[in-house]
């Protein structure tokens, strides 16, 4: 194995870089050292770490690391060729590339299908009976694969009442419909507040139920102002 410091010094000088200039270049690789550290490498007092050595090879354009730091590479196909022979090999490689017959297959990047959807400017806790009015939405594009087939709009959850399934800030997709069954999760309006809850209907009444057990169900009475805005969209493509 060759002396690492001597190899570094030889290549640094061939690039006409001072030790201070090399230290500055290493900073571009998030390696912050002084020229004194480089001096200790070149004198053989210390050796660079693996990360430092790789950065040095990049800066000094050392492409054949094995040959530079160890010696003749037994796997090097050019090891028995002179410069003229190596040039002919590169010429032949260029000819092969030009034919296209031996090129590597590259993955075809398919275009991502996008879908323009309405996004609510109001959170699920916004108190408005006019939640579905057009001025409460803006249009955004989403990858089609991220949007349920039956979704009409989306909004963001506010609070922890639907944890653990739905967390604060989560985006949920809603299918606009008034046709919900007991057990469905949907978006509702009740007496001045909008709720994202589970609808439960049983002989004792109609309730908006949180998945988080620390919140009590809200019963829907006959005298309440109540609307169904939509159902959680889950229809996959």
PDB file of C-alpha atoms in Angstrom, residues 26-217:
ATOM      1  CA  UNK A  26     -13.392  20.350   1.827  1.00  0.00           C
ATOM      2  CA  UNK A  27     -15.782  22.724   3.589  1.00  0.00           C
ATOM      3  CA  UNK A  28     -18.086  22.342   0.568  1.00  0.00           C
ATOM      4  CA  UNK A  29     -18.437  18.706   1.645  1.00  0.00           C
ATOM      5  CA  UNK A  30     -19.271  19.716   5.225  1.00  0.00           C
ATOM      6  CA  UNK A  31     -15.744  18.793   6.329  1.00  0.00           C
ATOM      7  CA  UNK A  32     -14.406  21.679   8.377  1.00  0.00           C
ATOM      8  CA  UNK A  33     -10.693  21.386   9.085  1.00  0.00           C
ATOM      9  CA  UNK A  34      -7.666  23.684   8.905  1.00  0.00           C
ATOM     10  CA  UNK A  35      -4.635  23.427   6.637  1.00  0.00           C
ATOM     11  CA  UNK A  36      -2.698  22.109   9.644  1.00  0.00           C
ATOM     12  CA  UNK A  37      -4.752  18.910   9.567  1.00  0.00           C
ATOM     13  CA  UNK A  38      -3.930  18.435   5.881  1.00  0.00           C
ATOM     14  CA  UNK A  39      -0.281  18.952   6.715  1.00  0.00           C
ATOM     15  CA  UNK A  40      -0.425  16.116   9.282  1.00  0.00           C
ATOM     16  CA  UNK A  41      -1.967  13.828   6.629  1.00  0.00           C
ATOM     17  CA  UNK A  42       0.722  14.589   4.102  1.00  0.00           C
ATOM     18  CA  UNK A  43       3.465  14.072   6.705  1.00  0.00           C
ATOM     19  CA  UNK A  44       1.984  10.727   7.698  1.00  0.00           C
ATOM     20  CA  UNK A  45       1.257  11.832  11.274  1.00  0.00           C
ATOM     21  CA  UNK A  46      -2.492  11.245  10.891  1.00  0.00           C
ATOM     22  CA  UNK A  47      -4.741   9.710   8.263  1.00  0.00           C
ATOM     23  CA  UNK A  48      -8.027  11.141   6.953  1.00  0.00           C
ATOM     24  CA  UNK A  49     -11.274   9.396   7.827  1.00  0.00           C
ATOM     25  CA  UNK A  50     -13.118   7.451   5.140  1.00  0.00           C
ATOM     26  CA  UNK A  51     -15.478  10.381   4.515  1.00  0.00           C
ATOM     27  CA  UNK A  52     -12.570  12.821   4.319  1.00  0.00           C
ATOM     28  CA  UNK A  53     -10.662  10.538   1.936  1.00  0.00           C
ATOM     29  CA  UNK A  54     -13.625  10.177  -0.419  1.00  0.00           C
ATOM     30  CA  UNK A  55     -14.098  13.947  -0.474  1.00  0.00           C
ATOM     31  CA  UNK A  56     -10.388  14.399  -1.223  1.00  0.00           C
ATOM     32  CA  UNK A  57     -10.645  11.949  -4.129  1.00  0.00           C
ATOM     33  CA  UNK A  58     -13.592  13.898  -5.535  1.00  0.00           C
ATOM     34  CA  UNK A  59     -11.816  17.262  -5.231  1.00  0.00           C
ATOM     35  CA  UNK A  60      -8.490  15.968  -6.583  1.00  0.00           C
ATOM     36  CA  UNK A  61     -10.240  13.937  -9.317  1.00  0.00           C
ATOM     37  CA  UNK A  62      -8.726  10.650  -8.210  1.00  0.00           C
ATOM     38  CA  UNK A  63     -10.894   8.204 -10.149  1.00  0.00           C
ATOM     39  CA  UNK A  64      -8.930   4.969  -9.722  1.00  0.00           C
ATOM     40  CA  UNK A  65      -8.658   4.895  -5.936  1.00  0.00           C
ATOM     41  CA  UNK A  66      -7.285   1.338  -5.856  1.00  0.00           C
ATOM     42  CA  UNK A  67      -4.343   2.108  -8.143  1.00  0.00           C
ATOM     43  CA  UNK A  68      -3.574   5.472  -6.533  1.00  0.00           C
ATOM     44  CA  UNK A  69      -3.479   4.272  -2.937  1.00  0.00           C
ATOM     45  CA  UNK A  70      -2.718   0.532  -3.176  1.00  0.00           C
ATOM     46  CA  UNK A  71      -1.065  -0.294  -6.481  1.00  0.00           C
ATOM     47  CA  UNK A  72      -1.905  -2.154  -9.656  1.00  0.00           C
ATOM     48  CA  UNK A  73      -5.518  -3.284  -9.620  1.00  0.00           C
ATOM     49  CA  UNK A  74      -5.716  -6.950 -10.702  1.00  0.00           C
ATOM     50  CA  UNK A  75      -9.296  -6.323 -11.881  1.00  0.00           C
ATOM     51  CA  UNK A  76      -8.359  -3.311 -14.004  1.00  0.00           C
ATOM     52  CA  UNK A  77      -8.988  -4.296 -17.652  1.00  0.00           C
ATOM     53  CA  UNK A  78      -6.539  -1.579 -18.776  1.00  0.00           C
ATOM     54  CA  UNK A  79      -3.608  -2.702 -16.617  1.00  0.00           C
ATOM     55  CA  UNK A  80      -1.643  -4.246 -19.535  1.00  0.00           C
ATOM     56  CA  UNK A  81      -2.447  -1.531 -22.071  1.00  0.00           C
ATOM     57  CA  UNK A  82      -0.447   1.553 -22.866  1.00  0.00           C
ATOM     58  CA  UNK A  83      -2.084   4.957 -23.389  1.00  0.00           C
ATOM     59  CA  UNK A  84      -2.698   4.266 -27.095  1.00  0.00           C
ATOM     60  CA  UNK A  85      -4.405   0.980 -26.332  1.00  0.00           C
ATOM     61  CA  UNK A  86      -6.587   2.590 -23.635  1.00  0.00           C
ATOM     62  CA  UNK A  87      -7.619   5.318 -26.106  1.00  0.00           C
ATOM     63  CA  UNK A  88      -8.688   2.641 -28.635  1.00  0.00           C
ATOM     64  CA  UNK A  89     -10.810   0.926 -25.974  1.00  0.00           C
ATOM     65  CA  UNK A  90     -12.616   4.205 -25.269  1.00  0.00           C
ATOM     66  CA  UNK A  91     -13.142   4.728 -29.005  1.00  0.00           C
ATOM     67  CA  UNK A  92     -14.739   1.282 -29.256  1.00  0.00           C
ATOM     68  CA  UNK A  93     -16.969   1.983 -26.242  1.00  0.00           C
ATOM     69  CA  UNK A  94     -18.153   5.145 -27.980  1.00  0.00           C
ATOM     70  CA  UNK A  95     -18.968   3.167 -31.140  1.00  0.00           C
ATOM     71  CA  UNK A  96     -20.978   0.639 -29.127  1.00  0.00           C
ATOM     72  CA  UNK A  97     -22.933   3.433 -27.448  1.00  0.00           C
ATOM     73  CA  UNK A  98     -23.703   5.011 -30.814  1.00  0.00           C
ATOM     74  CA  UNK A  99     -25.263   1.781 -32.128  1.00  0.00           C
ATOM     75  CA  UNK A 100     -27.692   1.739 -29.188  1.00  0.00           C
ATOM     76  CA  UNK A 101     -27.732  -2.060 -29.329  1.00  0.00           C
ATOM     77  CA  UNK A 102     -25.860  -2.457 -26.048  1.00  0.00           C
ATOM     78  CA  UNK A 103     -27.276   0.412 -24.031  1.00  0.00           C
ATOM     79  CA  UNK A 104     -28.665  -0.310 -20.590  1.00  0.00           C
ATOM     80  CA  UNK A 105     -32.412  -0.419 -20.356  1.00  0.00           C
ATOM     81  CA  UNK A 106     -33.665   2.608 -18.491  1.00  0.00           C
ATOM     82  CA  UNK A 107     -36.860   2.647 -16.509  1.00  0.00           C
ATOM     83  CA  UNK A 108     -39.676   4.391 -18.265  1.00  0.00           C
ATOM     84  CA  UNK A 109     -41.100   7.162 -16.138  1.00  0.00           C
ATOM     85  CA  UNK A 110     -44.807   7.264 -16.652  1.00  0.00           C
ATOM     86  CA  UNK A 111     -46.534  10.618 -16.273  1.00  0.00           C
ATOM     87  CA  UNK A 112     -48.395  11.018 -13.004  1.00  0.00           C
ATOM     88  CA  UNK A 113     -52.093  11.466 -13.556  1.00  0.00           C
ATOM     89  CA  UNK A 114     -53.381  14.418 -11.594  1.00  0.00           C
ATOM     90  CA  UNK A 115     -56.874  15.228 -10.409  1.00  0.00           C
ATOM     91  CA  UNK A 116     -58.143  18.700  -9.623  1.00  0.00           C
ATOM     92  CA  UNK A 117     -60.065  18.681  -6.343  1.00  0.00           C
ATOM     93  CA  UNK A 118     -61.816  21.134  -4.082  1.00  0.00           C
ATOM     94  CA  UNK A 119     -60.007  21.766  -0.803  1.00  0.00           C
ATOM     95  CA  UNK A 120     -61.925  23.309   2.059  1.00  0.00           C
ATOM     96  CA  UNK A 121     -60.560  26.538   3.455  1.00  0.00           C
ATOM     97  CA  UNK A 122     -62.432  25.701   6.651  1.00  0.00           C
ATOM     98  CA  UNK A 123     -61.446  23.030   9.147  1.00  0.00           C
ATOM     99  CA  UNK A 124     -63.782  20.269  10.286  1.00  0.00           C
ATOM    100  CA  UNK A 125     -64.647  22.329  13.384  1.00  0.00           C
ATOM    101  CA  UNK A 126     -65.684  25.456  11.462  1.00  0.00           C
ATOM    102  CA  UNK A 127     -69.095  26.630  12.607  1.00  0.00           C
ATOM    103  CA  UNK A 128     -71.098  27.277   9.472  1.00  0.00           C
ATOM    104  CA  UNK A 129     -74.216  25.835   7.961  1.00  0.00           C
ATOM    105  CA  UNK A 130     -72.980  27.030   4.574  1.00  0.00           C
ATOM    106  CA  UNK A 131     -69.856  24.859   4.636  1.00  0.00           C
ATOM    107  CA  UNK A 132     -70.405  23.639   1.064  1.00  0.00           C
ATOM    108  CA  UNK A 133     -70.613  27.117  -0.491  1.00  0.00           C
ATOM    109  CA  UNK A 134     -68.106  27.578  -3.305  1.00  0.00           C
ATOM    110  CA  UNK A 135     -66.305  30.496  -1.645  1.00  0.00           C
ATOM    111  CA  UNK A 136     -65.203  28.135   1.136  1.00  0.00           C
ATOM    112  CA  UNK A 137     -63.053  26.081  -1.263  1.00  0.00           C
ATOM    113  CA  UNK A 138     -60.017  26.400  -3.467  1.00  0.00           C
ATOM    114  CA  UNK A 139     -58.893  24.096  -6.266  1.00  0.00           C
ATOM    115  CA  UNK A 140     -55.711  22.053  -5.923  1.00  0.00           C
ATOM    116  CA  UNK A 141     -54.158  19.216  -7.912  1.00  0.00           C
ATOM    117  CA  UNK A 142     -53.380  15.820  -6.375  1.00  0.00           C
ATOM    118  CA  UNK A 143     -51.943  12.608  -7.819  1.00  0.00           C
ATOM    119  CA  UNK A 144     -54.960  10.607  -8.911  1.00  0.00           C
ATOM    120  CA  UNK A 145     -53.725   7.594  -6.924  1.00  0.00           C
ATOM    121  CA  UNK A 146     -54.082   9.579  -3.667  1.00  0.00           C
ATOM    122  CA  UNK A 147     -57.736  10.519  -4.199  1.00  0.00           C
ATOM    123  CA  UNK A 148     -60.585   8.045  -3.565  1.00  0.00           C
ATOM    124  CA  UNK A 149     -62.689   7.521  -6.661  1.00  0.00           C
ATOM    125  CA  UNK A 150     -65.878   8.863  -5.055  1.00  0.00           C
ATOM    126  CA  UNK A 151     -64.304  11.894  -3.353  1.00  0.00           C
ATOM    127  CA  UNK A 152     -65.771  15.332  -4.046  1.00  0.00           C
ATOM    128  CA  UNK A 153     -63.647  17.495  -1.740  1.00  0.00           C
ATOM    129  CA  UNK A 154     -61.229  17.317   1.154  1.00  0.00           C
ATOM    130  CA  UNK A 155     -60.697  19.136   4.421  1.00  0.00           C
ATOM    131  CA  UNK A 156     -58.347  19.021   7.390  1.00  0.00           C
ATOM    132  CA  UNK A 157     -59.142  17.600  10.799  1.00  0.00           C
ATOM    133  CA  UNK A 158     -59.020  19.984  13.728  1.00  0.00           C
ATOM    134  CA  UNK A 159     -58.451  18.413  17.142  1.00  0.00           C
ATOM    135  CA  UNK A 160     -58.059  14.897  18.523  1.00  0.00           C
ATOM    136  CA  UNK A 161     -61.665  13.755  18.819  1.00  0.00           C
ATOM    137  CA  UNK A 162     -61.287  11.185  16.023  1.00  0.00           C
ATOM    138  CA  UNK A 163     -58.001   9.691  17.148  1.00  0.00           C
ATOM    139  CA  UNK A 164     -56.445   7.235  16.723  1.00  0.00           C
ATOM    140  CA  UNK A 165     -57.794   6.834  13.176  1.00  0.00           C
ATOM    141  CA  UNK A 166     -57.692  10.537  12.300  1.00  0.00           C
ATOM    142  CA  UNK A 167     -55.191  12.922  13.869  1.00  0.00           C
ATOM    143  CA  UNK A 168     -55.142  16.686  14.178  1.00  0.00           C
ATOM    144  CA  UNK A 169     -54.231  18.191  10.805  1.00  0.00           C
ATOM    145  CA  UNK A 170     -54.942  15.031   8.796  1.00  0.00           C
ATOM    146  CA  UNK A 171     -56.515  15.487   5.383  1.00  0.00           C
ATOM    147  CA  UNK A 172     -59.734  13.532   4.814  1.00  0.00           C
ATOM    148  CA  UNK A 173     -61.686  13.040   1.606  1.00  0.00           C
ATOM    149  CA  UNK A 174     -65.453  13.511   1.594  1.00  0.00           C
ATOM    150  CA  UNK A 175     -68.114  12.225  -0.806  1.00  0.00           C
ATOM    151  CA  UNK A 176     -70.887  14.803  -0.873  1.00  0.00           C
ATOM    152  CA  UNK A 177     -74.133  13.014  -0.015  1.00  0.00           C
ATOM    153  CA  UNK A 178     -76.910  13.025   2.556  1.00  0.00           C
ATOM    154  CA  UNK A 179     -77.332   9.254   2.332  1.00  0.00           C
ATOM    155  CA  UNK A 180     -75.529   7.883   5.385  1.00  0.00           C
ATOM    156  CA  UNK A 181     -76.146   4.732   7.355  1.00  0.00           C
ATOM    157  CA  UNK A 182     -75.575   4.127  11.033  1.00  0.00           C
ATOM    158  CA  UNK A 183     -71.876   3.483  11.538  1.00  0.00           C
ATOM    159  CA  UNK A 184     -70.751   5.720   8.666  1.00  0.00           C
ATOM    160  CA  UNK A 185     -68.210   8.464   9.288  1.00  0.00           C
ATOM    161  CA  UNK A 186     -69.082  11.780   7.746  1.00  0.00           C
ATOM    162  CA  UNK A 187     -69.219  15.547   7.911  1.00  0.00           C
ATOM    163  CA  UNK A 188     -72.137  17.110   9.766  1.00  0.00           C
ATOM    164  CA  UNK A 189     -73.536  20.446  10.867  1.00  0.00           C
ATOM    165  CA  UNK A 190     -75.129  20.677  14.310  1.00  0.00           C
ATOM    166  CA  UNK A 191     -76.282  23.899  15.920  1.00  0.00           C
ATOM    167  CA  UNK A 192     -73.622  26.257  14.624  1.00  0.00           C
ATOM    168  CA  UNK A 193     -70.706  23.798  14.486  1.00  0.00           C
ATOM    169  CA  UNK A 194     -69.343  21.488  11.809  1.00  0.00           C
ATOM    170  CA  UNK A 195     -68.258  18.030  12.949  1.00  0.00           C
ATOM    171  CA  UNK A 196     -66.351  15.118  11.433  1.00  0.00           C
ATOM    172  CA  UNK A 197     -67.858  12.222  13.381  1.00  0.00           C
ATOM    173  CA  UNK A 198     -69.322   8.745  13.269  1.00  0.00           C
ATOM    174  CA  UNK A 199     -73.090   8.633  12.804  1.00  0.00           C
ATOM    175  CA  UNK A 200     -74.855   6.217  15.156  1.00  0.00           C
ATOM    176  CA  UNK A 201     -78.613   5.630  14.991  1.00  0.00           C
ATOM    177  CA  UNK A 202     -80.288   3.282  17.450  1.00  0.00           C
ATOM    178  CA  UNK A 203     -83.606   3.072  19.311  1.00  0.00           C
ATOM    179  CA  UNK A 204     -82.406   5.649  21.833  1.00  0.00           C
ATOM    180  CA  UNK A 205     -81.771   8.274  19.143  1.00  0.00           C
ATOM    181  CA  UNK A 206     -79.292   9.710  16.645  1.00  0.00           C
ATOM    182  CA  UNK A 207     -75.766  10.547  17.804  1.00  0.00           C
ATOM    183  CA  UNK A 208     -72.530  12.024  16.479  1.00  0.00           C
ATOM    184  CA  UNK A 209     -69.849   9.862  18.056  1.00  0.00           C
ATOM    185  CA  UNK A 210     -66.130  10.560  18.460  1.00  0.00           C
ATOM    186  CA  UNK A 211     -63.652   7.704  18.030  1.00  0.00           C
ATOM    187  CA  UNK A 212     -61.681   9.141  20.935  1.00  0.00           C
ATOM    188  CA  UNK A 213     -63.483   7.751  23.987  1.00  0.00           C
ATOM    189  CA  UNK A 214     -62.755  10.803  26.128  1.00  0.00           C
ATOM    190  CA  UNK A 215     -65.388  12.743  24.163  1.00  0.00           C
ATOM    191  CA  UNK A 216     -69.049  12.070  24.896  1.00  0.00           C
ATOM    192  CA  UNK A 217     -71.473  11.472  21.996  1.00  0.00           C
TER     193      UNK A 217
END
